[in-house]
PDB file of C-alpha atoms and ligand atoms in Angstrom:
ATOM      1  CA  MET A   1       0.000   0.000   0.000  1.00  0.00           C
ATOM      2  CA  ALA A   2       1.646   3.192  -1.106  1.00  0.00           C
ATOM      3  CA  ALA A   3      -1.037   5.555  -2.353  1.00  0.00           C
ATOM      4  CA  SER A   4      -1.185   8.733  -0.291  1.00  0.00           C
ATOM      5  CA  ASP A   5      -4.996   8.738  -0.238  1.00  0.00           C
ATOM      6  CA  VAL A   6      -4.871   5.365   1.515  1.00  0.00           C
ATOM      7  CA  ALA A   7      -2.413   6.809   4.041  1.00  0.00           C
ATOM      8  CA  ASP A   8      -4.789   9.732   4.668  1.00  0.00           C
ATOM      9  CA  VAL A   9      -7.798   7.458   5.139  1.00  0.00           C
ATOM     10  CA  LEU A  10      -5.816   5.274   7.531  1.00  0.00           C
ATOM     11  CA  ALA A  11      -4.621   8.253   9.544  1.00  0.00           C
ATOM     12  CA  ASP A  12      -8.220   9.513   9.892  1.00  0.00           C
ATOM     13  CA  LEU A  13      -9.429   6.067  10.965  1.00  0.00           C
ATOM     14  CA  VAL A  14      -6.676   5.761  13.575  1.00  0.00           C
ATOM     15  CA  THR A  15      -7.575   9.215  14.954  1.00  0.00           C
ATOM     16  CA  ASP A  16     -11.250   8.306  15.086  1.00  0.00           C
ATOM     17  CA  ALA A  17     -10.530   4.963  16.759  1.00  0.00           C
ATOM     18  CA  THR A  18      -8.365   6.701  19.375  1.00  0.00           C
ATOM     19  CA  GLU A  19     -11.041   9.333  20.079  1.00  0.00           C
ATOM     20  CA  HIS A  20     -13.755   6.708  20.474  1.00  0.00           C
ATOM     21  CA  HIS A  21     -11.711   4.229  22.444  1.00  0.00           C
ATOM     22  CA  TYR A  22     -13.583   2.577  25.334  1.00  0.00           C
ATOM     23  CA  SER A  23     -13.203  -0.420  27.578  1.00  0.00           C
ATOM     24  CA  PRO A  24     -15.510  -3.244  26.502  1.00  0.00           C
ATOM     25  CA  TYR A  25     -15.268  -4.611  30.051  1.00  0.00           C
ATOM     26  CA  THR A  26     -17.031  -1.613  31.600  1.00  0.00           C
ATOM     27  CA  ARG A  27     -19.090  -0.454  28.634  1.00  0.00           C
ATOM     28  CA  PHE A  28     -22.294  -2.429  29.345  1.00  0.00           C
ATOM     29  CA  ASP A  29     -24.647  -2.898  32.267  1.00  0.00           C
ATOM     30  CA  TRP A  30     -25.222  -6.627  32.057  1.00  0.00           C
ATOM     31  CA  ALA A  31     -28.717  -7.495  33.263  1.00  0.00           C
ATOM     32  CA  ASP A  32     -28.861 -10.584  35.505  1.00  0.00           C
ATOM     33  CA  THR A  33     -31.450 -12.137  33.231  1.00  0.00           C
ATOM     34  CA  LEU A  34     -33.341 -11.216  30.078  1.00  0.00           C
ATOM     35  CA  ALA A  35     -37.030 -12.157  29.897  1.00  0.00           C
ATOM     36  CA  GLU A  36     -37.731 -15.019  27.510  1.00  0.00           C
ATOM     37  CA  ARG A  37     -40.874 -13.410  26.219  1.00  0.00           C
ATOM     38  CA  GLN A  38     -39.612 -10.441  24.232  1.00  0.00           C
ATOM     39  CA  TRP A  39     -38.046  -9.777  20.829  1.00  0.00           C
ATOM     40  CA  TRP A  40     -34.360 -10.694  21.030  1.00  0.00           C
ATOM     41  CA  MET A  41     -33.925  -9.914  17.343  1.00  0.00           C
ATOM     42  CA  SER A  42     -35.937  -7.626  15.072  1.00  0.00           C
ATOM     43  CA  PRO A  43     -38.761  -9.742  13.565  1.00  0.00           C
ATOM     44  CA  GLU A  44     -37.875  -8.765   9.975  1.00  0.00           C
ATOM     45  CA  LEU A  45     -34.373 -10.215  10.482  1.00  0.00           C
ATOM     46  CA  LEU A  46     -35.608 -13.659  11.569  1.00  0.00           C
ATOM     47  CA  SER A  47     -34.939 -16.502   9.142  1.00  0.00           C
ATOM     48  CA  VAL A  48     -38.699 -17.128   8.876  1.00  0.00           C
ATOM     49  CA  ALA A  49     -39.577 -13.524   7.936  1.00  0.00           C
ATOM     50  CA  GLY A  50     -41.744 -13.371   4.824  1.00  0.00           C
ATOM     51  CA  THR A  51     -42.600 -17.091   4.993  1.00  0.00           C
ATOM     52  CA  ARG A  52     -45.785 -18.806   6.151  1.00  0.00           C
ATOM     53  CA  TYR A  53     -44.196 -19.499   9.552  1.00  0.00           C
ATOM     54  CA  ALA A  54     -44.100 -15.795  10.363  1.00  0.00           C
ATOM     55  CA  GLU A  55     -47.888 -15.842   9.862  1.00  0.00           C
ATOM     56  CA  GLU A  56     -48.730 -19.208  11.404  1.00  0.00           C
ATOM     57  CA  TRP A  57     -46.598 -19.176  14.543  1.00  0.00           C
ATOM     58  CA  ASP A  58     -47.928 -17.187  17.489  1.00  0.00           C
ATOM     59  CA  GLU A  59     -45.923 -14.333  18.944  1.00  0.00           C
ATOM     60  CA  GLU A  60     -44.575 -16.389  21.834  1.00  0.00           C
ATOM     61  CA  ARG A  61     -43.140 -18.977  19.478  1.00  0.00           C
ATOM     62  CA  LEU A  62     -41.576 -16.349  17.215  1.00  0.00           C
ATOM     63  CA  MET A  63     -40.066 -14.618  20.251  1.00  0.00           C
ATOM     64  CA  ARG A  64     -38.540 -17.903  21.354  1.00  0.00           C
ATOM     65  CA  LEU A  65     -37.023 -18.292  17.894  1.00  0.00           C
ATOM     66  CA  SER A  66     -35.748 -14.698  18.083  1.00  0.00           C
ATOM     67  CA  LYS A  67     -33.841 -15.532  21.262  1.00  0.00           C
ATOM     68  CA  TRP A  68     -31.928 -18.400  19.644  1.00  0.00           C
ATOM     69  CA  GLU A  69     -31.398 -16.559  16.359  1.00  0.00           C
ATOM     70  CA  SER A  70     -29.905 -13.703  18.368  1.00  0.00           C
ATOM     71  CA  ILE A  71     -27.551 -16.133  20.157  1.00  0.00           C
ATOM     72  CA  ASN A  72     -26.694 -17.653  16.750  1.00  0.00           C
ATOM     73  CA  PHE A  73     -25.975 -14.228  15.263  1.00  0.00           C
ATOM     74  CA  PHE A  74     -23.616 -13.367  18.115  1.00  0.00           C
ATOM     75  CA  SER A  75     -22.016 -16.835  17.874  1.00  0.00           C
ATOM     76  CA  LEU A  76     -21.342 -16.229  14.159  1.00  0.00           C
ATOM     77  CA  ASN A  77     -19.689 -12.970  15.164  1.00  0.00           C
ATOM     78  CA  ILE A  78     -17.439 -14.771  17.639  1.00  0.00           C
ATOM     79  CA  HIS A  79     -16.251 -17.262  15.016  1.00  0.00           C
ATOM     80  CA  GLY A  80     -15.815 -14.615  12.322  1.00  0.00           C
ATOM     81  CA  ILE A  81     -13.776 -12.492  14.714  1.00  0.00           C
ATOM     82  CA  ARG A  82     -11.553 -15.416  15.718  1.00  0.00           C
ATOM     83  CA  GLU A  83     -10.670 -15.935  12.064  1.00  0.00           C
ATOM     84  CA  LEU A  84      -9.925 -12.285  11.416  1.00  0.00           C
ATOM     85  CA  LEU A  85      -7.846 -11.943  14.596  1.00  0.00           C
ATOM     86  CA  ILE A  86      -5.719 -14.898  13.469  1.00  0.00           C
ATOM     87  CA  GLU A  87      -5.308 -13.645   9.905  1.00  0.00           C
ATOM     88  CA  VAL A  88      -4.631  -9.994  10.729  1.00  0.00           C
ATOM     89  CA  THR A  89      -2.177 -10.959  13.482  1.00  0.00           C
ATOM     90  CA  ARG A  90      -0.361 -13.152  10.960  1.00  0.00           C
ATOM     91  CA  ARG A  91       0.150 -10.113   8.702  1.00  0.00           C
ATOM     92  CA  ILE A  92       0.692  -7.112  11.004  1.00  0.00           C
ATOM     93  CA  HIS A  93       4.236  -5.665  10.666  1.00  0.00           C
ATOM     94  CA  THR A  94       5.130  -7.963   7.785  1.00  0.00           C
ATOM     95  CA  PRO A  95       6.263  -6.825   4.318  1.00  0.00           C
ATOM     96  CA  GLY A  96       3.393  -5.330   2.330  1.00  0.00           C
ATOM     97  CA  PHE A  97       1.424  -4.359   5.441  1.00  0.00           C
ATOM     98  CA  GLU A  98       3.659  -1.561   6.730  1.00  0.00           C
ATOM     99  CA  LEU A  99       1.054   1.109   6.070  1.00  0.00           C
ATOM    100  CA  PRO A 100      -2.007  -0.460   7.709  1.00  0.00           C
ATOM    101  CA  SER A 101      -0.115  -1.891  10.708  1.00  0.00           C
ATOM    102  CA  GLU A 102      -0.936   1.084  12.952  1.00  0.00           C
ATOM    103  CA  PHE A 103      -4.603   0.698  12.062  1.00  0.00           C
ATOM    104  CA  PHE A 104      -4.354  -3.075  12.596  1.00  0.00           C
ATOM    105  CA  HIS A 105      -3.428  -2.451  16.237  1.00  0.00           C
ATOM    106  CA  ARG A 106      -6.716  -0.564  16.743  1.00  0.00           C
ATOM    107  CA  PHE A 107      -8.599  -3.187  14.754  1.00  0.00           C
ATOM    108  CA  LEU A 108      -7.187  -6.116  16.769  1.00  0.00           C
ATOM    109  CA  GLY A 109      -7.886  -4.343  20.066  1.00  0.00           C
ATOM    110  CA  GLU A 110     -11.452  -3.542  19.058  1.00  0.00           C
ATOM    111  CA  GLU A 111     -12.162  -7.022  17.729  1.00  0.00           C
ATOM    112  CA  ASN A 112     -10.864  -8.650  20.891  1.00  0.00           C
ATOM    113  CA  GLY A 113     -13.350  -6.475  22.788  1.00  0.00           C
ATOM    114  CA  HIS A 114     -16.184  -7.381  20.422  1.00  0.00           C
ATOM    115  CA  MET A 115     -15.500 -11.078  20.774  1.00  0.00           C
ATOM    116  CA  TRP A 116     -15.574 -10.678  24.552  1.00  0.00           C
ATOM    117  CA  PHE A 117     -18.929  -8.884  24.684  1.00  0.00           C
ATOM    118  CA  PHE A 118     -20.571 -11.224  22.169  1.00  0.00           C
ATOM    119  CA  ALA A 119     -19.373 -14.216  24.203  1.00  0.00           C
ATOM    120  CA  GLN A 120     -20.644 -12.588  27.399  1.00  0.00           C
ATOM    121  CA  PHE A 121     -24.052 -12.186  25.856  1.00  0.00           C
ATOM    122  CA  CYS A 122     -24.225 -15.764  24.533  1.00  0.00           C
ATOM    123  CA  LEU A 123     -23.012 -17.369  27.738  1.00  0.00           C
ATOM    124  CA  ARG A 124     -25.012 -15.197  30.158  1.00  0.00           C
ATOM    125  CA  TYR A 125     -28.362 -15.372  28.388  1.00  0.00           C
ATOM    126  CA  GLY A 126     -28.129 -18.447  26.164  1.00  0.00           C
ATOM    127  CA  ASP A 127     -25.713 -20.578  28.161  1.00  0.00           C
ATOM    128  CA  ARG A 128     -24.013 -21.574  24.900  1.00  0.00           C
ATOM    129  CA  ILE A 129     -22.033 -20.473  21.876  1.00  0.00           C
ATOM    130  CA  TYR A 130     -23.157 -22.331  18.762  1.00  0.00           C
ATOM    131  CA  PRO A 131     -20.218 -24.128  17.089  1.00  0.00           C
ATOM    132  CA  ASP A 132     -18.503 -22.842  13.960  1.00  0.00           C
ATOM    133  CA  LYS A 133     -19.657 -24.387  10.665  1.00  0.00           C
ATOM    134  CA  SER A 134     -18.019 -21.954   8.242  1.00  0.00           C
ATOM    135  CA  LEU A 135     -16.431 -22.714   4.894  1.00  0.00           C
ATOM    136  CA  PRO A 136     -12.675 -23.351   5.167  1.00  0.00           C
ATOM    137  CA  VAL A 137     -10.364 -20.700   3.716  1.00  0.00           C
ATOM    138  CA  ALA A 138      -9.528 -21.638   0.115  1.00  0.00           C
ATOM    139  CA  GLY A 139      -6.068 -20.136   0.047  1.00  0.00           C
ATOM    140  CA  SER A 140      -3.110 -21.541  -1.775  1.00  0.00           C
ATOM    141  CA  GLU A 141       0.039 -22.163   0.214  1.00  0.00           C
ATOM    142  CA  GLU A 142       2.361 -20.955  -2.505  1.00  0.00           C
ATOM    143  CA  ASP A 143       0.469 -17.885  -3.737  1.00  0.00           C
ATOM    144  CA  THR A 144       0.738 -15.202  -1.057  1.00  0.00           C
ATOM    145  CA  GLU A 145      -0.996 -12.518  -3.117  1.00  0.00           C
ATOM    146  CA  VAL A 146      -4.039 -14.734  -3.531  1.00  0.00           C
ATOM    147  CA  ASP A 147      -4.041 -15.608   0.171  1.00  0.00           C
ATOM    148  CA  HIS A 148      -3.855 -11.965   1.252  1.00  0.00           C
ATOM    149  CA  PHE A 149      -6.656 -10.991  -1.085  1.00  0.00           C
ATOM    150  CA  LEU A 150      -8.990 -13.841  -0.080  1.00  0.00           C
ATOM    151  CA  VAL A 151      -8.492 -13.301   3.630  1.00  0.00           C
ATOM    152  CA  PHE A 152      -9.436  -9.622   3.477  1.00  0.00           C
ATOM    153  CA  ALA A 153     -12.284 -10.246   1.022  1.00  0.00           C
ATOM    154  CA  ARG A 154     -13.771 -12.795   3.456  1.00  0.00           C
ATOM    155  CA  ILE A 155     -13.342 -10.402   6.378  1.00  0.00           C
ATOM    156  CA  LEU A 156     -15.078  -7.633   4.438  1.00  0.00           C
ATOM    157  CA  ILE A 157     -18.019  -9.842   3.383  1.00  0.00           C
ATOM    158  CA  PHE A 158     -18.445 -11.011   6.966  1.00  0.00           C
ATOM    159  CA  GLU A 159     -18.268  -7.483   8.421  1.00  0.00           C
ATOM    160  CA  GLU A 160     -20.725  -6.079   5.870  1.00  0.00           C
ATOM    161  CA  LEU A 161     -23.263  -8.844   6.582  1.00  0.00           C
ATOM    162  CA  VAL A 162     -23.004  -8.386  10.333  1.00  0.00           C
ATOM    163  CA  ASP A 163     -23.276  -4.630  10.007  1.00  0.00           C
ATOM    164  CA  HIS A 164     -26.573  -4.944   8.149  1.00  0.00           C
ATOM    165  CA  PHE A 165     -28.024  -6.657  11.242  1.00  0.00           C
ATOM    166  CA  ASN A 166     -26.249  -4.397  13.776  1.00  0.00           C
ATOM    167  CA  LEU A 167     -27.491  -1.222  12.122  1.00  0.00           C
ATOM    168  CA  ARG A 168     -31.119  -2.329  12.177  1.00  0.00           C
ATOM    169  CA  MET A 169     -31.114  -3.788  15.673  1.00  0.00           C
ATOM    170  CA  GLY A 170     -29.132  -0.861  17.073  1.00  0.00           C
ATOM    171  CA  ARG A 171     -32.034   1.453  16.292  1.00  0.00           C
ATOM    172  CA  ASP A 172     -34.964  -0.924  16.862  1.00  0.00           C
ATOM    173  CA  THR A 173     -36.664   0.580  19.927  1.00  0.00           C
ATOM    174  CA  THR A 174     -38.813  -2.521  20.431  1.00  0.00           C
ATOM    175  CA  LEU A 175     -35.671  -4.423  21.518  1.00  0.00           C
ATOM    176  CA  HIS A 176     -34.336  -4.525  25.091  1.00  0.00           C
ATOM    177  CA  PRO A 177     -31.867  -1.635  25.650  1.00  0.00           C
ATOM    178  CA  LEU A 178     -28.984  -4.051  26.248  1.00  0.00           C
ATOM    179  CA  ILE A 179     -29.604  -5.939  22.981  1.00  0.00           C
ATOM    180  CA  ARG A 180     -29.894  -2.640  21.156  1.00  0.00           C
ATOM    181  CA  GLU A 181     -26.692  -1.362  22.724  1.00  0.00           C
ATOM    182  CA  VAL A 182     -24.583  -4.430  21.927  1.00  0.00           C
ATOM    183  CA  ASN A 183     -25.579  -4.036  18.278  1.00  0.00           C
ATOM    184  CA  GLN A 184     -25.076  -0.273  18.265  1.00  0.00           C
ATOM    185  CA  VAL A 185     -21.657  -0.354  19.946  1.00  0.00           C
ATOM    186  CA  HIS A 186     -20.508  -2.932  17.424  1.00  0.00           C
ATOM    187  CA  HIS A 187     -21.743  -0.866  14.492  1.00  0.00           C
ATOM    188  CA  ASP A 188     -19.990   2.234  15.879  1.00  0.00           C
ATOM    189  CA  ASP A 189     -16.623   0.440  15.544  1.00  0.00           C
ATOM    190  CA  GLU A 190     -17.346  -1.582  12.429  1.00  0.00           C
ATOM    191  CA  TRP A 191     -17.812   1.282  10.010  1.00  0.00           C
ATOM    192  CA  ARG A 192     -14.074   2.004  10.361  1.00  0.00           C
ATOM    193  CA  HIS A 193     -13.217  -1.621   9.642  1.00  0.00           C
ATOM    194  CA  ILE A 194     -15.448  -1.582   6.557  1.00  0.00           C
ATOM    195  CA  VAL A 195     -13.887   1.625   5.174  1.00  0.00           C
ATOM    196  CA  MET A 196     -10.437   0.109   5.677  1.00  0.00           C
ATOM    197  CA  GLY A 197     -11.535  -3.305   4.372  1.00  0.00           C
ATOM    198  CA  ARG A 198     -12.774  -1.835   1.101  1.00  0.00           C
ATOM    199  CA  LYS A 199      -9.495   0.014   0.531  1.00  0.00           C
ATOM    200  CA  LEU A 200      -7.506  -3.091   1.334  1.00  0.00           C
ATOM    201  CA  VAL A 201      -9.559  -5.456  -0.848  1.00  0.00           C
ATOM    202  CA  GLU A 202      -9.321  -3.035  -3.782  1.00  0.00           C
ATOM    203  CA  HIS A 203      -5.578  -2.689  -3.262  1.00  0.00           C
ATOM    204  CA  LEU A 204      -4.912  -6.432  -2.858  1.00  0.00           C
ATOM    205  CA  TYR A 205      -6.955  -7.306  -5.942  1.00  0.00           C
ATOM    206  CA  GLN A 206      -4.969  -4.956  -8.196  1.00  0.00           C
ATOM    207  CA  PRO A 207      -1.914  -7.232  -8.716  1.00  0.00           C
ATOM    208  CA  LEU A 208      -4.243 -10.180  -9.406  1.00  0.00           C
ATOM    209  CA  ARG A 209      -6.121  -8.157 -11.999  1.00  0.00           C
ATOM    210  CA  GLU A 210      -2.815  -7.193 -13.611  1.00  0.00           C
ATOM    211  CA  ARG A 211      -1.775 -10.815 -14.025  1.00  0.00           C
ATOM    212  CA  ALA A 212      -4.431 -11.129 -16.760  1.00  0.00           C
ATOM    213  CA  ASP A 213      -4.997 -14.707 -15.649  1.00  0.00           C
ATOM    214  CA  GLU A 214      -8.661 -15.244 -16.473  1.00  0.00           C
ATOM    215  CA  ALA A 215      -8.785 -18.730 -14.957  1.00  0.00           C
ATOM    216  CA  LEU A 216      -7.574 -17.352 -11.623  1.00  0.00           C
ATOM    217  CA  ARG A 217     -10.075 -14.496 -11.683  1.00  0.00           C
ATOM    218  CA  ALA A 218     -12.896 -16.928 -12.468  1.00  0.00           C
ATOM    219  CA  ARG A 219     -11.818 -19.129  -9.554  1.00  0.00           C
ATOM    220  CA  LEU A 220     -11.820 -16.186  -7.140  1.00  0.00           C
ATOM    221  CA  ASP A 221     -15.177 -14.999  -8.475  1.00  0.00           C
ATOM    222  CA  ASP A 222     -16.663 -18.431  -7.954  1.00  0.00           C
ATOM    223  CA  TYR A 223     -15.157 -18.874  -4.502  1.00  0.00           C
ATOM    224  CA  LEU A 224     -16.365 -15.508  -3.211  1.00  0.00           C
ATOM    225  CA  ARG A 225     -19.888 -16.076  -4.503  1.00  0.00           C
ATOM    226  CA  ARG A 226     -19.905 -19.452  -2.767  1.00  0.00           C
ATOM    227  CA  TYR A 227     -18.597 -17.795   0.386  1.00  0.00           C
ATOM    228  CA  ILE A 228     -21.450 -15.247   0.309  1.00  0.00           C
ATOM    229  CA  THR A 229     -23.968 -18.067  -0.151  1.00  0.00           C
ATOM    230  CA  ALA A 230     -22.429 -20.059   2.718  1.00  0.00           C
ATOM    231  CA  SER A 231     -22.556 -16.948   4.954  1.00  0.00           C
ATOM    232  CA  MET A 232     -26.243 -16.557   4.121  1.00  0.00           C
ATOM    233  CA  GLN A 233     -26.862 -20.243   4.913  1.00  0.00           C
ATOM    234  CA  SER A 234     -25.173 -19.884   8.310  1.00  0.00           C
ATOM    235  CA  LEU A 235     -28.141 -17.757   9.367  1.00  0.00           C
ATOM    236  CA  TYR A 236     -30.295 -20.907   9.106  1.00  0.00           C
ATOM    237  CA  ASN A 237     -28.999 -23.019  11.957  1.00  0.00           C
ATOM    238  CA  PRO A 238     -30.715 -26.377  12.706  1.00  0.00           C
ATOM    239  CA  ALA A 239     -29.453 -26.177  16.315  1.00  0.00           C
ATOM    240  CA  VAL A 240     -31.342 -22.874  16.653  1.00  0.00           C
ATOM    241  CA  TYR A 241     -34.545 -24.411  15.336  1.00  0.00           C
ATOM    242  CA  ARG A 242     -34.144 -27.308  17.758  1.00  0.00           C
ATOM    243  CA  ASP A 243     -33.620 -24.932  20.698  1.00  0.00           C
ATOM    244  CA  ALA A 244     -36.692 -23.009  19.543  1.00  0.00           C
ATOM    245  CA  GLY A 245     -38.743 -26.195  19.856  1.00  0.00           C
ATOM    246  CA  VAL A 246     -38.995 -27.206  16.190  1.00  0.00           C
ATOM    247  CA  ALA A 247     -39.565 -30.951  15.898  1.00  0.00           C
ATOM    248  CA  ASP A 248     -37.726 -31.409  12.599  1.00  0.00           C
ATOM    249  CA  PRO A 249     -35.100 -28.662  12.364  1.00  0.00           C
ATOM    250  CA  TYR A 250     -33.422 -29.928   9.169  1.00  0.00           C
ATOM    251  CA  VAL A 251     -36.697 -30.057   7.283  1.00  0.00           C
ATOM    252  CA  LEU A 252     -37.504 -26.498   8.347  1.00  0.00           C
ATOM    253  CA  ARG A 253     -34.047 -25.296   7.307  1.00  0.00           C
ATOM    254  CA  LYS A 254     -34.380 -26.888   3.885  1.00  0.00           C
ATOM    255  CA  GLU A 255     -37.832 -25.471   3.368  1.00  0.00           C
ATOM    256  CA  LEU A 256     -36.803 -21.952   4.372  1.00  0.00           C
ATOM    257  CA  LEU A 257     -33.717 -22.005   2.145  1.00  0.00           C
ATOM    258  CA  ARG A 258     -35.894 -23.045  -0.794  1.00  0.00           C
ATOM    259  CA  ASP A 259     -38.634 -20.483  -0.115  1.00  0.00           C
ATOM    260  CA  PRO A 260     -38.633 -17.838  -2.897  1.00  0.00           C
ATOM    261  CA  ALA A 261     -39.912 -15.286  -0.360  1.00  0.00           C
ATOM    262  CA  ARG A 262     -36.487 -15.378   1.279  1.00  0.00           C
ATOM    263  CA  THR A 263     -34.556 -14.275  -1.833  1.00  0.00           C
ATOM    264  CA  ARG A 264     -35.284 -10.583  -1.416  1.00  0.00           C
ATOM    265  CA  TYR A 265     -34.048 -10.790   2.195  1.00  0.00           C
ATOM    266  CA  HIS A 266     -30.790 -12.381   1.060  1.00  0.00           C
ATOM    267  CA  GLU A 267     -30.350  -9.698  -1.583  1.00  0.00           C
ATOM    268  CA  THR A 268     -30.905  -6.992   1.033  1.00  0.00           C
ATOM    269  CA  PHE A 269     -28.466  -8.511   3.546  1.00  0.00           C
ATOM    270  CA  PHE A 270     -25.652  -8.544   0.962  1.00  0.00           C
ATOM    271  CA  LYS A 271     -26.694  -5.602  -1.212  1.00  0.00           C
ATOM    272  CA  ARG A 272     -23.853  -3.256  -0.227  1.00  0.00           C
ATOM    273  CA  ILE A 273     -21.057  -5.800  -0.471  1.00  0.00           C
ATOM    274  CA  THR A 274     -22.192  -7.442  -3.722  1.00  0.00           C
ATOM    275  CA  LYS A 275     -22.529  -3.993  -5.316  1.00  0.00           C
ATOM    276  CA  PHE A 276     -18.989  -3.154  -4.237  1.00  0.00           C
ATOM    277  CA  LEU A 277     -17.529  -6.458  -5.468  1.00  0.00           C
ATOM    278  CA  VAL A 278     -19.370  -6.260  -8.802  1.00  0.00           C
ATOM    279  CA  ASN A 279     -18.312  -2.620  -9.329  1.00  0.00           C
ATOM    280  CA  GLN A 280     -14.696  -3.584  -8.671  1.00  0.00           C
ATOM    281  CA  GLY A 281     -14.974  -6.407 -11.219  1.00  0.00           C
ATOM    282  CA  ILE A 282     -14.114  -8.917  -8.480  1.00  0.00           C
ATOM    283  CA  ILE A 283     -17.322 -10.930  -8.799  1.00  0.00           C
ATOM    284  CA  SER A 284     -19.311 -11.174 -12.025  1.00  0.00           C
ATOM    285  CA  HIS A 285     -22.782 -11.031 -10.421  1.00  0.00           C
ATOM    286  CA  SER A 286     -24.664 -11.414  -7.177  1.00  0.00           C
ATOM    287  CA  PRO A 287     -24.998 -15.055  -6.073  1.00  0.00           C
ATOM    288  CA  PHE A 288     -28.701 -14.336  -5.588  1.00  0.00           C
ATOM    289  CA  ASP A 289     -29.325 -13.383  -9.209  1.00  0.00           C
ATOM    290  CA  SER A 290     -31.368 -15.997 -11.014  1.00  0.00           C
ATOM    291  CA  VAL A 291     -29.280 -15.514 -14.161  1.00  0.00           C
ATOM    292  CA  THR A 292     -25.842 -17.075 -13.993  1.00  0.00           C
ATOM    293  CA  ALA A 293     -22.944 -15.543 -15.844  1.00  0.00           C
TER     294      ALA A 293
HETATM  295 FE1  FE2 B   1     -16.222  -6.565  15.281  1.00  0.00          FE
HETATM  296 FE1  FE2 B   2     -14.661  -5.468  12.566  1.00  0.00          FE
END
């Protein structure tokens, strides 16, 4: 990274991160318990939104689902953060990452805090963290440029998806103040990571574009679209449906994933990131388009 505009953006982000620094350990007033019967997640973000289940299930049942979908959402955050902590730590202060290293220190500190408060929430109110089922990183041992690019592209996709949920729940006044606050505090840090992530992904893709290796570009396009699809599917967790009292969780998952009413939700969740990746020429089309390239 050498461009002076990148240096300016980074300097601004570091200043902002320093000004808004807080301790995650004292930031929240953790309630002893949270009532079961309330919305733990905004109803329009539930995996059944728009389907017949949202109509047929009574409010109590939907609220129960919202509790476990909220715990699942925070569990996904924990696993996503673990991956990015590992990958960013691997690269900080190494050749090629001189410029963002100062920002990486803020990023690593913030993400460690996020992982802590998400885990607190899951363990205090759900007594569990759902296990990680994510797609393995498809790097290539011998191609460092490809590895760097894929790692930061995955991080960006993950952070953009999460931010879609955080933004909405952070301002949903029907949610408990603590649930709202956890989402809001996360969003308040994440916008910096997303600004940086976009710069970094653009920058790391440039040498790959210049190779004029169409087979490689097609492989990356395909992988990232599959990664977006897998991220979407992680929102449909059979363990969640079981905890919410569904008798046949796998059947429900399959039915929901096949329901055409869900497509517009998927498009909305990933709208910002797919637009960015398509505009950069990194992916050929949204994985949710019915037409394949
Ligand atoms: Fe985070
Ligand atoms: Fe982040």
